[in-house]
Each structure stands twice: as structure tokens, then as C-alpha cells.
Amino acid sequence: MAQISLTFPDGNIRNFDVGVTPAQVAQAIAPSLAKAAISAMVDGQHWDLQWPIHSDARISINTMKDDGPALELIRHDLAHIMARAVQEIWPDVKVTIGPVRDYGWFYDFDRAEPFTPDDLGQIEAKMKQIINARDPVRTEIWSRADALAYYESRGEPYKVELVHKIPEDQDLRMYWHGDWQDLCRGPHFQHTGQVPADAFKLTHVAGAYWLGDASRPMLQRIYGVAFKNRDDLKAHMTMLEEAAKRDHRKLGREMNLFHMQEEAPGQIFWHPNGWTIYTTLQDYMRRQQRRDGYVEVNTPQVVNRKLWEASGHWENYRENMFIVEVDEEGAREKVVNALKPMNCPCHVQIFNVGLKSYRDLPIRMAEFGSCARYEPSGALHGIMRVRGFTQDDAHVFCTLDQVEAESKKFIEFLAKIYSDLGFDKWRVKLSTRPEKRVGSDEIWDKMEAALANACMAAGYPYELFPGEGAFYAPKLEFVLTDAIGRDWQCGTLQLDPNLPERLDASYIGEDGAKHRPFMLHRACLGSFERFIGILIENHAGKLPFWLAPRQVVVASIVSDADPFVEEVVTALTLAGVRAEADMRNEKINYKVREHSVGKVPVILAIGMKEVEERTVSVRRLGETRTETMTLEAIVAELSAAALPPDMR
Ligand SMILES: [Zn+2]
Ligand SMILES: [Zn+2]
């Protein structure tokens, strides 16, 4: 029999028969390894223990100690096990798809009655039975005709549709968990008992359109989370509880920051309090950009499709664009425009006005650019995922030789901003050349080295994500970790030789000839809307004093104190503090409670004793004790605290 050679992580090479499976490879190494094995990596691809290997490859055997593959299998097998449990309890329910997601998985079902919390408990119990039965998992490749016949006979219209969608040249793989079958790419565990039975939980049900298409049936999506052990699950559930308490939609109501309504889905009505956060943050960002050598511009919202055709957005991004057709005077047909989904093509238009020389580069062009993107309604989430938003966007036009220095400069810029905004934990991801790409290897080498060197020079080592770059250039992504351990990708730096080419941007080089500039698309916060959502949740509404929309409430204890209350408010306001009076005829405890729910950081209570002594009784958010301070001392303290970190 023909042989193949497999290279192991320690460099050892061993020969096996063609078609050997990782299960057999593990057995050949040691029976204990075969027992512990859950899957393999074959040339970097996650590989089922049952799949044959047909050519020379690098191989490593995964066990439960390998977190990435272990968690992927746990969550993926649970998706199948949940679907099986649902069909065992309610045989009429139709199954659709069930992918793995952060911390767990979901599966979409077509069922007339809604799933109730009791149903979820019943499904969980059934899932545990399936796990404890240790049912074998097996897999086969099927023909298209067999798969169609099978799903048609079983009355599974969604699966029939899925089979039709799979490209002709692709194998149809089937998986069985016990007798229950699903169409699936795999890989999977070897038997259901490999899934930890006490480390998963079904969390909730939500509506979701089939294939995300609002004209198709509304399905029920059951979400689950799963981990390697009970402690990890517990920690996650605690985090979720904490996250629910901090939910920016709930705090947004309590702090009266914003609202959203049906007439403008995915768009925000900012109330005075929320808009104060927004403009304070924007003023801060504007100062940082000025200091770092950016010029600020502003570009149109409604732009003719011709520009989007030239930039490539019309072809590749149209389903996310809001199209605006206008009866332009004298025109035979309607003029087709789009609301801008991004600012880049407009910035190139500004670059293209007038001749640019190499001496003009780099040009750092910033815009707080309001963009509109059509997001399916199911994807919308508070102010974090919206249809109308403003990016802290900028494009750096430069030469390839300048990319490294510009990237380093940006990383340092972003590090200072994240630190000022209270995020000290963040990391950098470097995504490099994908298989399908344009441009020579020589250019890719230079582009990747420029970004990698910039990270190292700035003192921030990167994590490498091979193959994850755009088809035209590598990128950096910056991921924040918030106070309860959640990750948020906010900053990006995307290198781009492509758009300047498409939109014919050029500069005159030292040699007197025309050259194409490179572009760096970069954002630090991402969008103001989403970042404010992150800030609110990170700080649980208790924003740093300079960002708090209502900084101080001065509350009277008796109405005779009113004139002094007004004097204190005026003194604070003149000192640059956002202060307001509360002279309602209510008990002081009532006032304190109400303003604490509104997350006002400082409440100053004033009774007759304070009036006589010209002092205030200071109560800080989260503390029960009060302290007495003179008017001068509290004004001095709070006016200093109200200064943004860059102005102290
Ligand atoms: Zn699967
Ligand atoms: Zn851009």
C-alpha cells in the first residue's frame, strides 16, 4: 500500500498507509493518546479523528487540554445534541442550521408554538441523557441525490434548500449523533459522552429569519453556552449577570441618555445627557488628532452611485447601503445615490484636488464621518450595533516607506487614548496575506514587515492571524478587554494600496514621475455610538468624572437653603463643572436615591447649618458616608476633576 509521511510537532516524521485516520495515528503512538484524543490538526486544519489523510502532512493530535479545538468541539457537538433533543421531544419541529459562536452556539428551529423557559429546561435534561448515553458519532460522504431524497422523505425543507446551496464540487458530509443525522462539515467528537454534561446551559430564545431574510419564515433561535468544566460555566454565568446589570440599554434609560424608536430603526435619538457624553468625547478626540498632526475634513452624506462604482462598494457592499433615488430636475431617469457607508472614497476626492508632491506626504485626513449602513433588524443591538453612526475615521496618505513610522505613530496615539479612557488591557492582532490576494509577494513582505515592526517599535507585541488579511493588504486590529473580561475590537489600521489605484490618486515623486500613494484606514474608537456603549458598560454607568453627563446635583434640604443652592450651582458652573440644582420639595433621602440611580457622581446637600457655615455636605456615588467641605474646597476639587485627562 502506498505510504504517506506525517510530521509531528516535535519534528519526528513517521510513515503510514494512505488514508490513515488520526485515530489510527494516535493508536500507533500510544493507546493512552488514542483514548485522550478528540481531534487533530492536519496542515493547520481542524480534522476529525475519523477523516482519512491522503497525502504528506504536518499533524498534531488534540486532547481536551487544547482549549481552542476542545471548546469548538464541545459547542459544535452540543448544537447537534440540542437539535436531536428538540426533535426527540417534538418530532414535528423542523431543523435548520446551528453554528458555534462566542462562548457557545445557537440553532434555529421552525416550530409553530414558542419555546418557553420550561421547554429549555426539558431540552437541557434530554441533552444530558444523550450525553450520558455515550452514543457514537459517525460520518459519511453522501451524494447530492441521496441527501435530497433523505431530507425530502423526512419533510425537512430547510435542509433540502441547504443541500441545493452547497456548490456542486463540494462533498456533502453527514454526521450522526446516535441515530440522529445532520448535514455538517465537521469535525466532531467520537461519541456524545465526550461533551462535559455539567458545563453547558441554554440561555435564551430569540426570533431569527431564515437566512437572515425578512421575507422568509421567522424561526426560533435557541442559544446555549458551554465550557470545559462547571467552574468556567459558573464564571461565565456570573459575568452574564454582571453584564445584564451594566447593559447600556438599561443604563441609558436610567441615566436618560438616549432612546430609539420604530420610525428610525438602528438610529439614535440622543438626549441632552447622552449628547453631553458624545460631544465631550468628540472634543477630546479632536484635540488628540490636532496634536498628532491630523487635518479635519467633512464630506457629503448623499453621494452618486458613480463614485461607489469606482470605489468598488457598489459591487461588493451594495446590500449594506441605503439607496436614495431622486427626481433630479431635467433628468430623464431617477438619479441614484447612496448614503455613504464609509468615508474613504470621499477622502480620496479631497486628496485628488490639486497636485500633490512627495513633500506633502504623509497627509493625515480625519473626519468624524457620519455613515449609514443597512444592518438586518436582527443584528441591531442598542447603540452598539446601529444603522446610523459616526466613526472617528482617518486616512493617512503616504508612501510605502512611511507606513511603518505612521503605523507606530498611530499605535502610540491609540495607546494614550485607551489609557485616558480607562482601558489598560488591550492587545493587537496582525492579519496577514490570505490565499486569494492581489499584489506581488515582495510588496506583501514589505507591508507585513512594516506593520509588524511598527508594533514592536511601539512596544506592543502582536498576535499573528495568518491568512486573515484583506485581499489587498494586511491589517492591525486592536481589542480592548473591559472590566468584566469581555473583548471588544475597537481600533483598526488597514493598509490599502487598492483604493488609491481604483480612484486614481497620485503624487509627484522625487523623480518627477507620478506615483500611487498608499492609504492607511484607521480608527481608534471605531464608532462613537458603539464606543459610548462600551464605556457605559465598562464603567457600569459610573463614568469618569470628566465624562459624566451630570456631574453634580446640589440639593436643598429645606427651602430656606435655596438661595445658597443657587450660589453653589453658579460657582461650580463658572468653574467648568456641570452642576444643577434640585430644590424640589422632597426629602433629601429621596433626592439622593433618585440621583444615585441616574449615576450622578457627586451630590451636595445643603441645609441651614451649611448655609450658615458656607459649607456643603458631600455624598459621592457608591458611598454612604458624607463629608463636610467648604464651598471653596469643593469647587477647587471638582473643577480639577472635570478637566479631561489631556488638559490636566
Ligand atoms: Zn456539525
Ligand atoms: Zn477608510
XYZ file of C-alpha atoms and ligand atoms in Angstrom:
650
model
C 0.000 0.000 0.000
C 1.192 3.495 -0.813
C 2.641 5.407 2.092
C 2.458 8.986 3.278
C 4.732 10.660 5.790
C 3.315 12.629 8.678
C 5.394 15.227 10.501
C 4.723 15.600 14.248
C 5.106 18.775 16.313
C 8.438 17.551 17.757
C 9.830 17.237 14.203
C 9.547 13.423 14.069
C 8.388 12.006 10.757
C 6.573 8.663 10.509
C 5.168 6.775 7.541
C 1.600 5.483 7.386
C -0.673 3.885 4.797
C -2.523 6.324 2.559
C -5.933 7.002 4.065
C -4.813 6.566 7.665
C -7.069 8.370 10.150
C -5.803 10.482 13.065
C -7.494 7.938 15.367
C -5.209 5.242 13.960
C -2.197 7.549 14.131
C -2.889 8.242 17.816
C -3.295 4.500 18.467
C 0.060 3.833 16.794
C 1.749 6.362 19.081
C 0.173 5.219 22.355
C -3.164 3.714 23.388
C -3.410 6.366 26.125
C -3.159 9.096 23.482
C -5.821 7.361 21.381
C -8.098 7.407 24.409
C -7.480 11.074 25.190
C -7.619 12.212 21.555
C -10.550 14.407 20.491
C -9.434 15.640 17.048
C -6.309 16.569 15.131
C -4.718 19.459 13.325
C -3.675 18.389 9.819
C -1.722 21.060 7.964
C -3.346 23.620 10.238
C -6.882 22.387 9.551
C -9.109 21.102 12.347
C -9.528 17.431 11.439
C -11.967 14.791 12.640
C -10.319 11.668 14.094
C -12.302 9.623 11.548
C -11.276 11.517 8.422
C -8.659 9.789 6.244
C -5.415 11.581 5.381
C -4.363 11.111 1.776
C -1.077 12.986 1.452
C 2.025 14.063 3.381
C 1.115 16.499 6.111
C 2.010 18.082 9.419
C -0.116 16.554 12.157
C -0.765 17.051 15.844
C -3.301 15.202 17.974
C -5.660 17.357 20.074
C -6.843 16.400 23.546
C -9.152 18.208 25.970
C -6.075 20.172 27.089
C -6.101 22.037 23.762
C -8.599 24.764 24.596
C -9.357 26.038 21.091
C -10.240 22.694 19.452
C -11.816 21.325 22.655
C -14.205 24.259 23.045
C -15.056 24.236 19.359
C -15.994 20.545 19.502
C -17.906 20.882 22.774
C -20.017 23.732 21.392
C -20.457 22.218 17.960
C -21.429 18.776 19.271
C -23.868 20.431 21.655
C -25.562 22.167 18.712
C -26.242 18.733 17.201
C -27.207 17.221 20.540
C -29.640 20.069 21.205
C -31.268 19.685 17.776
C -31.575 15.939 18.372
C -33.098 16.540 21.815
C -35.638 19.001 20.348
C -36.708 16.534 17.654
C -36.925 13.689 20.146
C -39.283 15.763 22.301
C -41.202 17.415 19.425
C -40.801 15.260 16.285
C -42.640 17.824 14.121
C -40.101 20.598 14.639
C -38.040 21.370 11.523
C -34.292 21.804 11.890
C -32.221 24.392 10.012
C -28.685 25.462 10.960
C -26.730 25.716 14.201
C -23.316 27.358 14.208
C -20.790 27.814 17.007
C -20.463 31.356 18.330
C -18.680 33.178 21.168
C -18.950 31.062 24.324
C -21.481 28.676 22.812
C -23.745 28.028 19.868
C -27.269 28.569 18.599
C -29.643 26.504 16.498
C -32.648 27.791 14.523
C -35.867 25.764 14.623
C -39.167 26.062 12.824
C -41.921 25.368 15.339
C -45.400 26.911 15.496
C -45.515 27.309 19.299
C -42.897 29.454 21.007
C -40.305 27.692 23.158
C -40.860 28.555 26.828
C -38.313 28.657 29.674
C -39.814 25.331 30.828
C -39.155 23.897 27.376
C -35.494 24.926 27.656
C -35.232 23.025 30.949
C -36.778 19.973 29.304
C -34.384 20.199 26.341
C -31.394 20.504 28.698
C -32.468 17.384 30.590
C -32.845 15.450 27.330
C -29.403 16.670 26.191
C -27.860 15.327 29.394
C -29.469 11.938 28.713
C -27.973 11.908 25.214
C -24.533 12.812 26.590
C -24.723 10.143 29.275
C -25.725 7.541 26.669
C -22.262 7.972 25.084
C -23.773 7.478 21.631
C -21.177 7.039 18.886
C -20.636 9.835 16.371
C -20.034 8.708 12.806
C -19.672 10.435 9.492
C -20.085 9.617 5.786
C -19.846 11.452 2.496
C -23.154 11.341 0.628
C -24.230 12.024 -2.915
C -26.407 15.039 -3.558
C -29.257 12.815 -4.759
C -29.198 10.682 -1.606
C -29.143 13.733 0.624
C -32.052 15.349 -1.199
C -34.088 12.145 -1.149
C -33.383 11.688 2.547
C -34.401 15.197 3.565
C -37.428 15.254 1.271
C -38.686 11.975 2.716
C -38.262 13.342 6.232
C -40.050 16.606 5.458
C -37.061 18.859 6.199
C -37.490 21.680 3.634
C -34.699 23.824 5.112
C -32.159 21.056 4.772
C -33.283 20.494 1.160
C -32.635 24.160 0.493
C -29.218 23.957 2.155
C -28.202 20.958 0.038
C -29.127 22.933 -3.082
C -26.944 25.805 -1.884
C -23.782 23.726 -1.477
C -21.540 24.122 -4.568
C -21.550 21.104 -6.912
C -17.843 20.408 -6.432
C -18.098 20.234 -2.653
C -18.590 16.994 -0.702
C -21.798 16.536 1.265
C -20.802 15.277 4.648
C -23.302 13.726 7.041
C -22.868 13.257 10.751
C -24.782 11.004 13.109
C -25.019 11.530 16.846
C -26.582 8.180 17.698
C -29.352 7.704 15.112
C -29.853 11.436 14.652
C -28.396 12.824 11.461
C -27.316 16.278 10.345
C -25.654 17.761 7.305
C -22.355 19.136 8.598
C -18.787 19.953 7.662
C -17.454 18.637 10.998
C -15.237 17.846 12.779
C -16.925 16.291 15.804
C -16.160 14.239 18.896
C -16.125 10.431 18.712
C -19.106 9.914 20.993
C -21.606 12.142 22.772
C -20.075 11.260 26.169
C -17.009 13.371 25.348
C -19.101 16.509 25.919
C -18.949 17.631 29.579
C -22.518 17.132 30.822
C -22.353 19.747 33.583
C -20.721 22.660 31.779
C -23.426 23.910 29.423
C -26.614 25.936 29.711
C -29.388 27.014 27.349
C -29.663 30.744 27.883
C -32.493 32.176 25.801
C -34.677 32.081 22.693
C -34.954 34.818 20.068
C -36.637 35.188 16.702
C -34.470 34.979 13.589
C -35.449 34.989 9.923
C -34.399 32.014 7.853
C -31.119 33.023 6.198
C -31.485 36.468 7.770
C -34.061 37.332 5.098
C -37.119 39.225 6.369
C -39.255 37.819 3.518
C -38.592 34.244 4.722
C -40.147 32.435 7.702
C -39.421 33.618 11.237
C -37.621 30.842 13.120
C -36.876 30.365 16.808
C -33.220 30.556 17.740
C -32.180 28.792 20.934
C -28.876 29.982 22.361
C -26.574 27.946 24.573
C -23.217 28.467 26.239
C -20.708 25.745 27.029
C -17.306 25.333 28.614
C -14.819 22.654 29.566
C -15.925 22.442 33.174
C -18.516 23.637 35.666
C -16.325 26.359 37.159
C -15.820 28.016 33.786
C -19.570 27.869 33.163
C -20.268 29.389 36.580
C -17.774 32.206 35.986
C -19.437 32.899 32.658
C -22.944 32.973 34.142
C -21.730 35.416 36.798
C -20.233 37.552 34.051
C -23.563 37.486 32.185
C -25.434 38.591 35.310
C -22.924 41.387 35.761
C -23.288 42.273 32.062
C -27.094 42.424 32.404
C -26.740 44.852 35.311
C -24.463 47.006 33.156
C -26.494 46.706 29.952
C -26.145 50.091 28.253
C -29.798 49.978 27.139
C -30.953 49.723 30.756
C -28.450 52.333 31.983
C -29.292 54.520 29.001
C -32.877 54.693 30.290
C -31.924 55.162 33.936
C -29.424 57.892 33.087
C -31.758 59.397 30.446
C -29.068 59.268 27.754
C -30.896 58.308 24.555
C -33.793 56.411 23.088
C -34.621 54.597 19.893
C -37.979 54.161 18.218
C -39.640 52.229 15.440
C -39.656 55.087 12.935
C -35.852 55.085 12.782
C -34.626 51.539 13.424
C -30.972 51.344 14.376
C -30.649 55.095 14.800
C -30.259 57.017 17.982
C -32.206 59.905 19.477
C -29.548 61.363 21.756
C -30.985 63.148 24.797
C -29.098 66.051 26.402
C -27.294 63.759 28.875
C -26.157 61.290 26.235
C -25.183 64.032 23.814
C -23.020 65.584 26.544
C -21.007 62.358 26.740
C -20.826 62.257 22.958
C -19.594 65.819 22.466
C -17.192 65.619 25.412
C -15.631 62.517 23.892
C -15.592 64.072 20.428
C -13.943 67.275 21.713
C -11.312 65.134 23.410
C -10.664 63.126 20.224
C -10.466 66.309 18.159
C -7.771 67.700 20.469
C -5.796 64.445 20.251
C -5.972 64.410 16.473
C -4.857 68.044 16.185
C -1.877 67.317 18.418
C -0.954 64.332 16.302
C -0.844 66.243 13.027
C -4.233 65.388 11.528
C -6.236 67.765 9.372
C -10.006 67.512 9.805
C -12.397 67.456 6.863
C -16.085 66.872 6.290
C -17.643 65.155 3.283
C -21.158 64.652 1.830
C -23.726 62.167 3.095
C -25.517 61.550 -0.189
C -23.168 60.551 -2.974
C -23.927 59.464 -6.540
C -23.564 55.787 -7.338
C -20.817 56.580 -9.873
C -18.344 57.145 -7.065
C -19.413 53.914 -5.340
C -19.000 52.043 -8.621
C -15.489 53.433 -8.990
C -14.577 52.567 -5.394
C -15.969 49.038 -5.722
C -18.597 49.476 -2.985
C -21.486 49.281 -5.449
C -20.324 45.830 -6.484
C -19.256 44.458 -3.119
C -21.157 46.314 -0.452
C -24.451 47.311 -2.020
C -26.722 45.213 0.191
C -25.464 47.253 3.156
C -26.076 50.628 1.517
C -29.115 52.889 1.791
C -30.027 53.825 -1.763
C -31.575 57.245 -2.357
C -33.264 57.852 -5.690
C -34.066 61.423 -6.644
C -36.098 63.014 -9.447
C -33.362 65.458 -10.395
C -34.762 68.362 -12.467
C -34.421 67.777 -16.175
C -33.042 64.279 -15.802
C -34.704 61.541 -17.872
C -34.369 58.921 -15.211
C -34.052 58.989 -11.471
C -30.596 59.810 -10.177
C -29.324 57.013 -7.953
C -27.328 57.951 -4.879
C -26.270 56.123 -1.751
C -25.875 57.349 1.801
C -22.200 56.913 2.477
C -21.412 53.673 4.309
C -17.810 54.806 4.762
C -15.773 57.923 4.246
C -12.750 56.630 2.364
C -13.786 57.357 -1.254
C -14.735 60.922 -0.279
C -11.357 61.495 1.350
C -9.607 60.397 -1.829
C -11.665 63.065 -3.648
C -10.152 65.718 -1.383
C -6.671 64.281 -1.849
C -7.186 64.374 -5.609
C -7.858 68.128 -5.735
C -4.633 69.888 -6.716
C -1.261 68.338 -7.461
C 0.377 66.536 -4.517
C 4.127 66.183 -4.136
C 6.098 63.671 -2.077
C 6.874 66.636 0.186
C 3.162 66.836 1.107
C 3.147 63.254 2.433
C 2.111 61.928 4.817
C -1.319 63.594 4.843
C -3.419 62.542 7.835
C -7.019 63.317 6.940
C -9.579 62.881 9.709
C -13.349 63.076 9.710
C -15.957 62.398 12.325
C -17.778 60.831 9.462
C -21.468 60.066 9.785
C -22.192 56.840 7.959
C -25.278 54.773 7.283
C -25.199 51.037 6.801
C -28.155 48.779 6.385
C -27.948 46.114 9.091
C -30.635 43.442 9.294
C -33.016 44.246 12.165
C -31.998 41.050 13.971
C -28.397 42.239 14.134
C -29.221 45.586 15.749
C -28.260 45.920 19.413
C -28.903 49.101 21.405
C -26.394 51.763 20.426
C -23.691 49.153 19.877
C -24.899 47.845 16.527
C -26.786 50.506 14.626
C -27.590 51.712 11.136
C -26.514 55.312 11.600
C -23.195 56.036 13.290
C -20.158 58.299 13.294
C -16.659 56.920 13.004
C -13.541 58.545 14.393
C -12.183 57.895 10.951
C -8.978 58.997 9.298
C -6.939 58.123 6.261
C -3.218 58.567 6.097
C -1.928 59.063 2.561
C 1.731 58.100 2.472
C 4.452 56.158 0.674
C 5.172 52.500 1.420
C 8.385 53.643 3.131
C 6.355 55.799 5.522
C 3.898 53.056 6.507
C 5.974 51.746 9.396
C 6.532 55.137 11.042
C 2.882 56.141 10.518
C 1.661 52.858 11.965
C 3.896 53.202 15.005
C 2.659 56.749 15.489
C -0.932 55.536 15.362
C -0.358 52.715 17.858
C 1.146 55.215 20.312
C -1.769 57.597 19.710
C -4.271 54.859 20.380
C -2.431 53.593 23.478
C -2.656 57.041 25.067
C -6.351 57.384 24.253
C -7.299 53.943 25.571
C -5.385 54.670 28.761
C -7.080 58.069 29.165
C -10.467 56.403 28.715
C -9.792 53.802 31.387
C -8.784 50.776 29.304
C -5.377 49.461 30.282
C -5.836 45.965 28.912
C -5.790 45.660 25.145
C -3.982 43.658 22.522
C -3.024 43.862 18.864
C -3.895 41.352 16.155
C -1.906 41.288 12.928
C -3.737 39.682 9.992
C -1.515 38.696 7.101
C -1.823 37.655 3.446
C -4.783 35.447 2.524
C -4.584 32.771 -0.139
C -6.654 34.781 -2.619
C -4.877 38.096 -2.969
C -3.551 40.687 -5.362
C -0.040 42.128 -5.404
C 3.436 40.594 -5.534
C 4.978 38.641 -2.642
C 7.668 41.306 -2.467
C 5.101 44.028 -1.717
C 3.310 41.762 0.785
C 6.626 41.080 2.559
C 7.195 44.815 2.885
C 3.647 45.612 4.017
C 3.591 42.868 6.653
C 7.053 43.768 7.925
C 6.036 47.441 8.214
C 3.047 46.626 10.447
C 4.930 44.001 12.481
C 7.900 46.333 13.043
C 5.593 49.198 13.989
C 4.007 47.090 16.748
C 7.359 46.023 18.136
C 8.804 49.550 17.947
C 5.770 50.918 19.798
C 6.245 48.230 22.440
C 3.089 46.219 21.746
C 3.782 42.650 20.617
C 1.136 41.367 18.212
C -0.773 38.111 17.885
C -0.476 36.728 14.382
C -3.554 35.753 12.360
C -2.149 34.196 9.194
C -4.380 34.434 6.151
C -6.870 36.818 7.787
C -5.806 39.984 5.960
C -7.821 41.728 3.234
C -7.174 40.564 -0.329
C -5.084 43.676 -0.981
C -3.136 44.244 2.262
C -2.529 43.231 5.896
C -4.220 44.940 8.839
C -3.940 45.528 12.569
C -6.884 45.243 14.928
C -6.943 46.469 18.496
C -9.022 44.559 21.025
C -9.976 46.041 24.404
C -10.777 43.911 27.437
C -13.428 45.505 29.629
C -13.895 45.454 33.392
C -15.740 42.129 33.327
C -13.368 40.428 30.902
C -15.240 40.876 27.660
C -13.327 41.649 24.475
C -14.247 44.483 22.147
C -12.496 45.100 18.883
C -12.392 48.870 18.530
C -9.339 50.179 16.733
C -8.255 49.176 13.248
C -5.419 50.029 10.947
C -5.935 48.707 7.439
C -3.179 49.217 4.919
C -4.505 49.809 1.397
C -2.789 50.165 -1.973
C -6.064 49.296 -3.721
C -8.422 52.260 -3.299
C -5.844 54.890 -4.411
C -5.433 52.782 -7.549
C -9.195 52.498 -8.168
C -9.793 56.198 -7.599
C -6.647 57.302 -9.422
C -4.880 59.085 -6.565
C -1.319 60.110 -7.263
C 1.558 62.310 -6.154
C 4.699 63.529 -7.863
C 7.746 61.718 -6.504
C 11.301 62.949 -6.040
C 11.991 61.556 -9.507
C 9.421 63.915 -11.052
C 7.171 60.974 -12.033
C 3.641 60.144 -10.867
C 3.286 57.552 -8.113
C 0.397 55.959 -6.254
C 0.199 56.745 -2.549
C -0.672 54.063 -0.003
C -3.625 54.641 2.282
C -3.971 53.694 5.914
C -7.599 53.463 7.020
C -7.523 53.869 10.751
C -9.953 54.307 13.600
C -9.278 54.322 17.292
C -12.719 54.163 18.921
C -14.445 52.629 15.900
C -17.735 54.472 16.131
C -18.698 56.969 18.828
C -22.033 55.213 19.320
C -20.606 51.754 19.948
C -17.703 53.083 21.991
C -20.028 55.036 24.270
C -21.984 51.815 24.752
C -18.746 50.069 25.713
C -17.772 52.924 28.069
C -21.158 52.788 29.802
C -20.950 49.020 30.286
C -17.273 49.039 31.260
C -17.885 51.629 33.974
C -21.366 50.284 34.836
C -22.648 53.810 34.183
C -20.213 55.369 36.688
C -18.258 57.214 34.033
C -15.027 59.015 34.890
C -15.996 62.417 36.312
C -14.906 64.398 33.226
C -17.208 62.261 31.025
C -20.173 62.065 33.401
C -23.017 63.976 31.770
C -24.464 65.211 35.083
C -21.504 65.787 37.347
C -23.025 67.415 40.405
C -26.514 67.861 41.820
C -26.839 70.488 44.542
C -29.883 69.504 46.610
C -31.684 71.592 49.176
C -32.759 70.024 52.476
C -35.054 72.941 53.370
C -36.420 75.643 51.100
C -34.646 78.368 53.085
C -31.412 76.935 51.679
C -32.472 77.632 48.072
C -30.520 80.884 47.585
C -27.283 79.214 48.719
C -28.034 76.180 46.479
C -28.212 78.570 43.527
C -24.988 80.263 44.576
C -23.184 76.892 44.737
C -24.504 75.847 41.308
C -23.317 79.139 39.812
C -19.866 78.852 41.394
C -19.458 75.298 40.057
C -20.768 76.184 36.599
C -18.352 79.119 36.305
C -15.541 76.734 37.303
C -16.369 74.416 34.374
C -18.398 71.805 36.271
C -21.759 70.508 35.003
C -23.905 71.301 38.044
C -27.661 71.514 38.543
C -29.948 72.428 41.410
C -32.587 70.175 42.951
C -34.809 72.469 45.030
C -37.918 70.282 44.857
C -39.970 69.961 47.985
C -38.854 66.349 48.584
C -36.990 64.560 51.359
C -33.208 64.640 50.916
C -33.039 60.807 51.002
C -35.493 60.642 48.125
C -33.363 63.071 46.118
C -30.169 61.138 46.876
C -31.766 57.857 45.803
C -33.067 59.270 42.548
C -29.772 60.908 41.538
C -27.846 57.773 42.505
C -29.946 55.746 40.052
C -29.094 58.444 37.478
C -25.384 57.797 38.309
C -24.647 61.391 39.300
C -21.114 61.139 40.788
C -21.460 63.881 43.423
C -24.490 65.114 45.364
C -24.080 68.197 47.557
C -26.779 68.503 50.240
C -27.478 71.896 51.748
C -29.449 72.614 54.909
C -29.449 75.609 57.256
C -26.251 74.504 59.002
C -24.429 74.506 55.633
C -25.936 77.885 54.728
C -24.657 79.423 57.984
C -21.180 77.895 57.661
C -20.972 78.303 53.834
C -20.201 74.594 53.516
C -21.685 71.655 51.649
C -22.380 68.081 52.718
C -20.721 65.894 50.048
C -22.028 62.459 49.117
C -20.128 60.512 46.452
C -21.770 57.860 44.284
C -21.391 54.405 45.826
C -20.505 55.700 49.291
C -22.925 56.029 52.190
C -20.889 58.371 54.358
C -20.912 62.113 53.797
C -18.229 64.699 54.453
C -18.488 68.423 55.017
C -16.375 70.709 52.849
C -16.176 74.453 52.373
C -17.599 75.897 49.170
C -14.115 76.949 48.016
C -12.622 73.497 48.615
C -15.348 71.587 46.742
C -15.248 73.988 43.781
C -11.459 73.608 43.566
C -11.639 69.805 43.767
C -14.451 69.334 41.256
C -13.189 71.848 38.715
C -9.881 69.956 38.649
C -11.666 66.607 38.287
C -13.820 67.979 35.454
C -10.776 68.593 33.281
C -10.283 65.923 30.596
C -7.137 63.847 31.228
C -5.209 65.551 28.430
C -5.800 69.006 29.938
C -4.669 68.317 33.480
Zn -21.854 19.734 12.959
Zn -11.406 54.021 5.144
